[in-house]
mmCIF file of C-alpha atoms in Angstrom:
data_model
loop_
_atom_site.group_PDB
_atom_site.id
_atom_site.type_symbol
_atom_site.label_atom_id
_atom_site.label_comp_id
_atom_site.label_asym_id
_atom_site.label_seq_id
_atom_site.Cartn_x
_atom_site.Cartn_y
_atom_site.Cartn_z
ATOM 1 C CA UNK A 808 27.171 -29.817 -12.517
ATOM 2 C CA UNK A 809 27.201 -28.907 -8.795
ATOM 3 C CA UNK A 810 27.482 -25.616 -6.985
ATOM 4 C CA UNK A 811 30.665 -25.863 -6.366
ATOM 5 C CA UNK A 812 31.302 -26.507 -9.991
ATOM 6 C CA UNK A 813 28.966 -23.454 -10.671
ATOM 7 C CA UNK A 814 31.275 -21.394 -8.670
ATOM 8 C CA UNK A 815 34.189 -22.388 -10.079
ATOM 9 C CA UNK A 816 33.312 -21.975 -13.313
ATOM 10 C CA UNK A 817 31.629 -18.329 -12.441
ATOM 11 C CA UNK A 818 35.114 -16.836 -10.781
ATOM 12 C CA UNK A 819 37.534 -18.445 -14.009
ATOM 13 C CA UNK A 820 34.781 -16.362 -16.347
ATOM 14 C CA UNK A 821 35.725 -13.422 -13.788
ATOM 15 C CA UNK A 822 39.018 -14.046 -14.103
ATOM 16 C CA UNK A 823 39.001 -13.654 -17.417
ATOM 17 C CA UNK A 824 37.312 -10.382 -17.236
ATOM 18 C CA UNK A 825 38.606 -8.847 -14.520
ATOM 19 C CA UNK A 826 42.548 -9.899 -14.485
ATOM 20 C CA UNK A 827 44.401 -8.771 -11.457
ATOM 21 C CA UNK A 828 41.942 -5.989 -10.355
ATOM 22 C CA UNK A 829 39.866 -9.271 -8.792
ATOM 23 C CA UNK A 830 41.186 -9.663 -5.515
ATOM 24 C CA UNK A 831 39.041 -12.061 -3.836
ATOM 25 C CA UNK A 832 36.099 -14.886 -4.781
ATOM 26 C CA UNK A 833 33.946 -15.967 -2.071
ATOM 27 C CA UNK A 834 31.101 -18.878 -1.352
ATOM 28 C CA UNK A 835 28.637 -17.193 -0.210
ATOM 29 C CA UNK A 836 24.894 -18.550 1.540
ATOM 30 C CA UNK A 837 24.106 -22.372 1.906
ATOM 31 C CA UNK A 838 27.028 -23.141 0.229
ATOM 32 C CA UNK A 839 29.314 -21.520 2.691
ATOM 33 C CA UNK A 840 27.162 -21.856 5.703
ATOM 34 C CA UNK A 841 25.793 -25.219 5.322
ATOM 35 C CA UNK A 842 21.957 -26.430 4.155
ATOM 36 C CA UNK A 843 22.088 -26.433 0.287
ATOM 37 C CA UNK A 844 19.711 -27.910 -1.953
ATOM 38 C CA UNK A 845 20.445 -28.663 -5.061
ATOM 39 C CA UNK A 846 16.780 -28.754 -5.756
ATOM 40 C CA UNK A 847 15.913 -24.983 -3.847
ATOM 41 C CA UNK A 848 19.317 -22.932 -3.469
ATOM 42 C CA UNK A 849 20.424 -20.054 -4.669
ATOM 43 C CA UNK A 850 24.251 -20.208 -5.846
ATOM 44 C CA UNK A 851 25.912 -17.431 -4.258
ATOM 45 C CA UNK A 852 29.289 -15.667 -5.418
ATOM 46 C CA UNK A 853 30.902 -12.656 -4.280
ATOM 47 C CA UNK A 854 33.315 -10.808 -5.705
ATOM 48 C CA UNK A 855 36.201 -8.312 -4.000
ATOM 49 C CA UNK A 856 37.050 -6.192 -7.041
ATOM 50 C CA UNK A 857 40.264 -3.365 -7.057
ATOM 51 C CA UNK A 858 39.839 0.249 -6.209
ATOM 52 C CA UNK A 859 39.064 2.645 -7.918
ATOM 53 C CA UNK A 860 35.686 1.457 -9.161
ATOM 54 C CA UNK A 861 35.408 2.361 -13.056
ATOM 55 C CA UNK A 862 32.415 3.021 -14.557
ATOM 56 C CA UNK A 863 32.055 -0.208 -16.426
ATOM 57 C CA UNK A 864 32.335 -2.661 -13.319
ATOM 58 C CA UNK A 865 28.734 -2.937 -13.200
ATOM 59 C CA UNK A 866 27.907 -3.739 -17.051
ATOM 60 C CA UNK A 867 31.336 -6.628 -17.265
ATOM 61 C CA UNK A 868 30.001 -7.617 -13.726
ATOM 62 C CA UNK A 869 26.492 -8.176 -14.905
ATOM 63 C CA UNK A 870 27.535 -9.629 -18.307
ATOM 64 C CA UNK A 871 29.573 -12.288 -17.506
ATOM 65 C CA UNK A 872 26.811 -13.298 -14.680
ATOM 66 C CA UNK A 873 24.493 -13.279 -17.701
ATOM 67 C CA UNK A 874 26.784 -15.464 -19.669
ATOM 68 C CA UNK A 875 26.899 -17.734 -16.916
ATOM 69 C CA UNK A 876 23.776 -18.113 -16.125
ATOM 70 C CA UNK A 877 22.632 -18.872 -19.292
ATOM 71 C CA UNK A 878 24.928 -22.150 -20.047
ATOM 72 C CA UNK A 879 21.857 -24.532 -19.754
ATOM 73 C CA UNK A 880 21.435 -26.168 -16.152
ATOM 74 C CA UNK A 881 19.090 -25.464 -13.470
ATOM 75 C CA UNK A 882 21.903 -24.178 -10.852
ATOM 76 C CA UNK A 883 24.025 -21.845 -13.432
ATOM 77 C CA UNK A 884 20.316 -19.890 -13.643
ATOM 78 C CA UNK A 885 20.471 -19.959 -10.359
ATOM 79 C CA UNK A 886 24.226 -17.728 -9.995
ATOM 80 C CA UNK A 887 23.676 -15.063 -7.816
ATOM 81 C CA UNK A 888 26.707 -12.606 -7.584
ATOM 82 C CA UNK A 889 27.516 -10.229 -5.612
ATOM 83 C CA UNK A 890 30.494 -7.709 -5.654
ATOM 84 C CA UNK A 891 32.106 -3.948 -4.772
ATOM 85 C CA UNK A 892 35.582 -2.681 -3.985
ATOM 86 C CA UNK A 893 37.249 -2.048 -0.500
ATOM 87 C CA UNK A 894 35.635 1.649 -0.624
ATOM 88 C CA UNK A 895 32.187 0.531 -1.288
ATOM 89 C CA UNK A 896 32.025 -2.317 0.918
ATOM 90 C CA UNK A 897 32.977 -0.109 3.820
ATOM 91 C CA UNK A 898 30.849 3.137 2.671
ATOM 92 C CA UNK A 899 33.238 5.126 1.275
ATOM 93 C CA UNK A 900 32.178 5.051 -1.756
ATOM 94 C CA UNK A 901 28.107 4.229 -3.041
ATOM 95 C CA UNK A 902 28.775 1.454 -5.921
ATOM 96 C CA UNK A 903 28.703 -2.534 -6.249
ATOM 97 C CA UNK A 904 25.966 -4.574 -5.517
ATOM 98 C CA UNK A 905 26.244 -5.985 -2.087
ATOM 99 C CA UNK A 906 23.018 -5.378 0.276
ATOM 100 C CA UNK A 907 23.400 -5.672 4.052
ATOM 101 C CA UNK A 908 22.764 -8.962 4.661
ATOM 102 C CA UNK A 909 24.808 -10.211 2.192
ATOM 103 C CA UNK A 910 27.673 -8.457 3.709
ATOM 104 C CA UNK A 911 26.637 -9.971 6.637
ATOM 105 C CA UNK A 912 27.210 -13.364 5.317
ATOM 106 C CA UNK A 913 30.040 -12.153 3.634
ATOM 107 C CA UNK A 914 31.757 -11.376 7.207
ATOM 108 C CA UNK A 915 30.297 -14.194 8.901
ATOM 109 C CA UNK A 916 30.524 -17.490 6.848
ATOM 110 C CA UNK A 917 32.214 -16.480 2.985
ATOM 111 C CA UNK A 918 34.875 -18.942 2.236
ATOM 112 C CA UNK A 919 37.568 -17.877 0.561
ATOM 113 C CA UNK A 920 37.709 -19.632 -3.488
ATOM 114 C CA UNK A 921 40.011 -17.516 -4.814
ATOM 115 C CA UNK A 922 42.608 -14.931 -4.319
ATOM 116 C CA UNK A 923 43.715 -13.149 -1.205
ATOM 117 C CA UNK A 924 41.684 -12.809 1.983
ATOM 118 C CA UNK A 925 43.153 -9.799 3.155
ATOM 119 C CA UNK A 926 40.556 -7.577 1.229
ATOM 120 C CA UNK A 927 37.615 -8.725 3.577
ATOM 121 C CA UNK A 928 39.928 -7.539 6.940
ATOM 122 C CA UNK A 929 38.579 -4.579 8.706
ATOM 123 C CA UNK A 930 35.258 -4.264 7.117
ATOM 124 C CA UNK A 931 32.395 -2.947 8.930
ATOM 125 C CA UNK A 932 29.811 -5.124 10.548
ATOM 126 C CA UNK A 933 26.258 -3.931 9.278
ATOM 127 C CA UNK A 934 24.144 -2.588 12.257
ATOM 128 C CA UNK A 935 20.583 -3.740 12.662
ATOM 129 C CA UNK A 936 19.016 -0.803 11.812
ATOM 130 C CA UNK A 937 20.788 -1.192 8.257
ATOM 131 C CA UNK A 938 20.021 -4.957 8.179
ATOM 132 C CA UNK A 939 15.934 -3.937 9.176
ATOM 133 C CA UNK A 940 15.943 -1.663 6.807
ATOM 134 C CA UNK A 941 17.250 -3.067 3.867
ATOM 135 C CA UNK A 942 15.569 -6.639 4.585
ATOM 136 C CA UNK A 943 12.702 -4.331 4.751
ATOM 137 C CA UNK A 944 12.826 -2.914 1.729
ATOM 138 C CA UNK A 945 14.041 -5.871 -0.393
ATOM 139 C CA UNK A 946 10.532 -7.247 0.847
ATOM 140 C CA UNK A 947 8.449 -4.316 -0.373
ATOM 141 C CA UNK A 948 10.165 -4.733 -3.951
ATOM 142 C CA UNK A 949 9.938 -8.749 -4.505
ATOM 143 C CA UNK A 950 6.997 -9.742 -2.571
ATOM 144 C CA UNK A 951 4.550 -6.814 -2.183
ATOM 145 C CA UNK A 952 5.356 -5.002 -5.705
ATOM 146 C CA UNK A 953 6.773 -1.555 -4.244
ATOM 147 C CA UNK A 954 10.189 -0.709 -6.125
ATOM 148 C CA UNK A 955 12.134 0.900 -3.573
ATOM 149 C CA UNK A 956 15.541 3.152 -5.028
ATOM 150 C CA UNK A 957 17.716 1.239 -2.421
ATOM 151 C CA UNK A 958 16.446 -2.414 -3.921
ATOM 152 C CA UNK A 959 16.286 -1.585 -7.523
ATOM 153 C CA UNK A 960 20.086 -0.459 -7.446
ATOM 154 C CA UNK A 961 21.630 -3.742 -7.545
ATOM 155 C CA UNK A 962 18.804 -6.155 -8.541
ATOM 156 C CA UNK A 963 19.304 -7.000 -11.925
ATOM 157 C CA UNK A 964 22.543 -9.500 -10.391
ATOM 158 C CA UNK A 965 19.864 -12.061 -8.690
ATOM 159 C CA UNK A 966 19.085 -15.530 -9.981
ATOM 160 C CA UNK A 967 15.671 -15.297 -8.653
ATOM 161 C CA UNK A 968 12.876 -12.670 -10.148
ATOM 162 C CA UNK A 969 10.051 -12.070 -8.001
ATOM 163 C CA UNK A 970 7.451 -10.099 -9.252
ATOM 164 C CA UNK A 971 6.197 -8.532 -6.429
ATOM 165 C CA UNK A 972 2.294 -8.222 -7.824
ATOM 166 C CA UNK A 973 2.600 -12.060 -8.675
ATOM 167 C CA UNK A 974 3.896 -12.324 -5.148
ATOM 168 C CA UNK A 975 0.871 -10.780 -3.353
ATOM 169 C CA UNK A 976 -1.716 -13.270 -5.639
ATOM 170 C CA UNK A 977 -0.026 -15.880 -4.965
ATOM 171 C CA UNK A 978 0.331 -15.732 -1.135
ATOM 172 C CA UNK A 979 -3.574 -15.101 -1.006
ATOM 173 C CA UNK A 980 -3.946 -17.718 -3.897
ATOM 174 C CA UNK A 981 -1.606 -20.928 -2.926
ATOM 175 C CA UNK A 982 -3.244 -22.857 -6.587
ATOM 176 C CA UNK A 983 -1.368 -19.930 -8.236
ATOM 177 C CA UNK A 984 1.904 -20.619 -6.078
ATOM 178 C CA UNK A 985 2.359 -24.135 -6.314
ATOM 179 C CA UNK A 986 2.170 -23.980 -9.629
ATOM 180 C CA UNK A 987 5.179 -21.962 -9.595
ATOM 181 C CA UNK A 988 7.067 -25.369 -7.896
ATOM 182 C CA UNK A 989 8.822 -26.174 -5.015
ATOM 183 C CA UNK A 990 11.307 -23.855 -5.072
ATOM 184 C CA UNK A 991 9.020 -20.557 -5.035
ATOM 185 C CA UNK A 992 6.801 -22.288 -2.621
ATOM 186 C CA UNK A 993 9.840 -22.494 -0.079
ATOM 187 C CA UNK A 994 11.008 -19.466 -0.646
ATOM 188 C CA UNK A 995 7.802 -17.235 -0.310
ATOM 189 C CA UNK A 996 7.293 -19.240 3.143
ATOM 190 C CA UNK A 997 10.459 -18.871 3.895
ATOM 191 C CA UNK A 998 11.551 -15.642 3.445
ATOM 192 C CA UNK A 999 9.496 -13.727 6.129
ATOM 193 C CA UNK A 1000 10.927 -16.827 8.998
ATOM 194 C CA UNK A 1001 14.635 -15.757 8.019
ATOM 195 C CA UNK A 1002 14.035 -12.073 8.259
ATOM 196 C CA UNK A 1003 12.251 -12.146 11.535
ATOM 197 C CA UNK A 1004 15.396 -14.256 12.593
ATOM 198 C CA UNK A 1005 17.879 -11.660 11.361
ATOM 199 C CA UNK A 1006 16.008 -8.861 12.874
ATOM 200 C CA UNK A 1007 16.066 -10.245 16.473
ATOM 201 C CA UNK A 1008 19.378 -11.933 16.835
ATOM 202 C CA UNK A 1009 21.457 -9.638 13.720
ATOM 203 C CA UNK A 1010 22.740 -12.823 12.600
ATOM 204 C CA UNK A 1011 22.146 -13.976 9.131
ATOM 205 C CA UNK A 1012 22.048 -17.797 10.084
ATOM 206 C CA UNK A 1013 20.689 -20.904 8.224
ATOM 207 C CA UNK A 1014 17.226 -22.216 7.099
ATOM 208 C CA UNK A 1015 17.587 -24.593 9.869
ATOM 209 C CA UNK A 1016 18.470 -21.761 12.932
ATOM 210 C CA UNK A 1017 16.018 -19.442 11.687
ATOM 211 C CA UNK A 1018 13.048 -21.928 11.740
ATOM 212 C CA UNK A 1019 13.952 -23.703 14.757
ATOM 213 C CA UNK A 1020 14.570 -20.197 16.669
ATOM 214 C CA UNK A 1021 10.736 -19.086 15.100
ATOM 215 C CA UNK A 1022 9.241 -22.601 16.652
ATOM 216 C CA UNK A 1023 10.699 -21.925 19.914
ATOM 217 C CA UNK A 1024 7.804 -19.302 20.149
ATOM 218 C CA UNK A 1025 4.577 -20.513 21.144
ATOM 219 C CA UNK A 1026 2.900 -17.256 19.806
ATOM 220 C CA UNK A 1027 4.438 -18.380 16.121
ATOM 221 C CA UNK A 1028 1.223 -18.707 14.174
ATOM 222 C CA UNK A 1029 1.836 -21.305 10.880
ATOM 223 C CA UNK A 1030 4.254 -23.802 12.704
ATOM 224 C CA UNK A 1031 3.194 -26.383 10.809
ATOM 225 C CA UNK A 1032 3.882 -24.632 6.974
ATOM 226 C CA UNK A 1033 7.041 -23.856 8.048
ATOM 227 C CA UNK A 1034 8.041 -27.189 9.397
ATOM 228 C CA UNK A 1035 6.454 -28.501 5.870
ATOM 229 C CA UNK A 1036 8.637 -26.054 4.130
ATOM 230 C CA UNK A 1037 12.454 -27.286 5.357
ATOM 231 C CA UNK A 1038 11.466 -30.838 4.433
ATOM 232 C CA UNK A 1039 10.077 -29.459 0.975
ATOM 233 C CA UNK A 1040 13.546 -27.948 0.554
ATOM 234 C CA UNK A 1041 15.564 -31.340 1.837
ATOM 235 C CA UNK A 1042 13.766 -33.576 -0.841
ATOM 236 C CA UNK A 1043 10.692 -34.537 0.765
ATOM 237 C CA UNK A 1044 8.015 -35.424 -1.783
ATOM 238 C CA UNK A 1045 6.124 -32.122 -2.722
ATOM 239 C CA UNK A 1046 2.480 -32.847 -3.324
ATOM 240 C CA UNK A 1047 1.063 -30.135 -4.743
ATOM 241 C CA UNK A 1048 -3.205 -30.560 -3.254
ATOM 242 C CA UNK A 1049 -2.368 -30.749 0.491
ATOM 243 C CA UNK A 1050 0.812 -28.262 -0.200
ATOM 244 C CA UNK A 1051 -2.169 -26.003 -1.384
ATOM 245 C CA UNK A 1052 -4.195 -26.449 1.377
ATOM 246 C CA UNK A 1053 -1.768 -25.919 4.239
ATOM 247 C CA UNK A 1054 -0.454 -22.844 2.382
ATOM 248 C CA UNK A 1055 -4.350 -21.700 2.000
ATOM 249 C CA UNK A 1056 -4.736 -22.270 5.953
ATOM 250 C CA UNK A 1057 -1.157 -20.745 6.825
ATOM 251 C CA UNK A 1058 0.622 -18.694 4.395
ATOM 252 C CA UNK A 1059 -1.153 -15.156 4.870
ATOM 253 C CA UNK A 1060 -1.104 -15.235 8.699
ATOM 254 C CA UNK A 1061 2.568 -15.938 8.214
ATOM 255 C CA UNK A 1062 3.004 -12.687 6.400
ATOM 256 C CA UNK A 1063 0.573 -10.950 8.878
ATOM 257 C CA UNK A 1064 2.824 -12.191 11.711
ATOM 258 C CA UNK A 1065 5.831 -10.694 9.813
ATOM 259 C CA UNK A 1066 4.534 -7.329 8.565
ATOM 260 C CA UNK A 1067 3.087 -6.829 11.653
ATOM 261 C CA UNK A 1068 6.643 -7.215 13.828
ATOM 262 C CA UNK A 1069 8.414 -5.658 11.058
ATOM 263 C CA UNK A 1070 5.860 -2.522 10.903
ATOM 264 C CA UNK A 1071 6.508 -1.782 14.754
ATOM 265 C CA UNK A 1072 10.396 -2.377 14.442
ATOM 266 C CA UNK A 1073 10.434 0.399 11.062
ATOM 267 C CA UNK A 1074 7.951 2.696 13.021
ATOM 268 C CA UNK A 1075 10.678 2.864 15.756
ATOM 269 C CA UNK A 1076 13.817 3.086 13.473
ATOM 270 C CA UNK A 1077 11.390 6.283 12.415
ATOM 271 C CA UNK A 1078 10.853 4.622 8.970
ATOM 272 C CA UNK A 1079 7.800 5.657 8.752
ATOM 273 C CA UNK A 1080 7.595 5.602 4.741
ATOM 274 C CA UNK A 1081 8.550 1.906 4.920
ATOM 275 C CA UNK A 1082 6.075 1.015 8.405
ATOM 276 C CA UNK A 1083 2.813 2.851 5.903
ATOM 277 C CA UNK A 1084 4.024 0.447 2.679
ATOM 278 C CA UNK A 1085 4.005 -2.516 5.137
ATOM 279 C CA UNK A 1086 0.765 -1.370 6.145
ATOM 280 C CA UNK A 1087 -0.750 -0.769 3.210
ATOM 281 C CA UNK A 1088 1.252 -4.433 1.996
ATOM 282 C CA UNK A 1089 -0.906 -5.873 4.864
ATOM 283 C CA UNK A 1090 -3.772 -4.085 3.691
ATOM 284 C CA UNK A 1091 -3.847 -6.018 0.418
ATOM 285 C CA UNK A 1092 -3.302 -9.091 1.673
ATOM 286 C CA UNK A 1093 -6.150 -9.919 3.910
ATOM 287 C CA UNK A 1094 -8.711 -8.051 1.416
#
């Protein structure tokens, strides 16, 4: 089974559960702007659902996502969906589960797999202080361990569980990380390369843009894991010594580089809870 079988199979199960209050499906991420792996990516649904949200949204949401994600192959576990109503989509309302960047995407590159497009007219464009902020905090929750109120609402929905404590030991331990496989190598050195890309152009962009635009810098530090990193994802052979000891040489002043840029960008959003957990988040890493 492909993605796009994934996905199609995800929005009929919606279908099902939702009847007419689902108004629109959408491909979201690599699969609707370009670069999916079969062997890395995320499958990524969203979902335009009727007004007035009802209390149970969340819990048929979730379940069916459940349901489908447990049918057996590698890419239904990986079914990430995403959803809210008109109202919540364009802060009207608080409800759904669709974080900034997502949204982002959502306006940017979602193609249309089912129903009416109409619902996605009109909605407002996330401004960078949102997408900082909640990059920012999604960080603190799945790679340094702090649970954040703004992360933990809606992340029960994605196909990928990063415990933040494993995250830390395994950034300053690459044996422990490449263990884990190819796809949590790529995404732990990836991550920090596509939010330093979203912060400075507010675009969410592709693997590709986001690690060409952080090699155009000379002052980059860890060129070299990164490059290693997008052919990891493509298929190149993954060989798990030298992986570990380029990630032993590269991966913490990769993070450095990030928390560092992302500490002075929250400290003059005035974030200053999030700029003291970054801190601290570097703190731990270079002990």
């Amino acid at each position: 089974m492909d993605g796009e079988s994934v996905l199609g199979h995800a929005v009929e199960a919606y279908r099902a559960a939702l009847g007419d209050r689902l108004l629109a499906a959408y491909a979201l991420g690599s699969l609707a702007h370009g670069g999916f792996s079969e062997l890395v990516s995320d499958v990524d649904l969203g979902l335009i659902v009727c007004d007035p949200l009802q209390p149970d949204d969340s819990d048929t949401i979730q379940a069916v996502a459940e349901a489908e994600k447990a049918r057996g192959s590698a890419l239904q576990s990986r079914l990430s969906v995403f959803w809210g109503t008109p109202s919540t989509l364009s802060g009207k309302q608080v409800g759904g589960r669709f974080p900034a960047l997502d949204r982002l995407d959502l306006l940017e590159s979602g193609r249309l797999i089912a129903g009416c497009d109409i619902a996605r007219r009109n909605l407002p464009r996330p401004s960078s202080r949102e997408l900082i902020v909640t990059g920012a905090e999604f960080a603190l929750d799945y790679l340094a361990g702090v649970r954040s109120p703004a992360s933990a609402q809606g992340a029960s929905l994605g196909s990928m569980r990063l415990a933040g404590g494993a995250a830390v030991a395994e950034i300053r331990t690459p044996e422990l990380l490449v263990r884990r496989g190819v796809r949590r190598v790529t995404k732990l050195v990836l991550f920090p390369v596509r939010f330093l890309y979203t912060a400075t152009t507010g675009r969410v962009g592709t693997n590709d843009s986001a690690v060409d635009h952080y090699l155009e810098s000379e002052q980059s530090p860890s060129a070299e894991l990164v490059v290693a990193a997008r052919s990891w994802r493509t298929g190149v052979p993954f060989d798990e010594h030298p992986a570990a000891r380029l990630l032993s040489d590269q991966l913490v002043p990769l993070y450095i580089h990030y928390i560092d840029d992302h500490t002075a960008r929250l400290g003059a959003l005035g974030r200053n809870d999030l700029a003291e957990s970054f801190e601290d988040w570097r703190g731990r890493l270079i002990a």
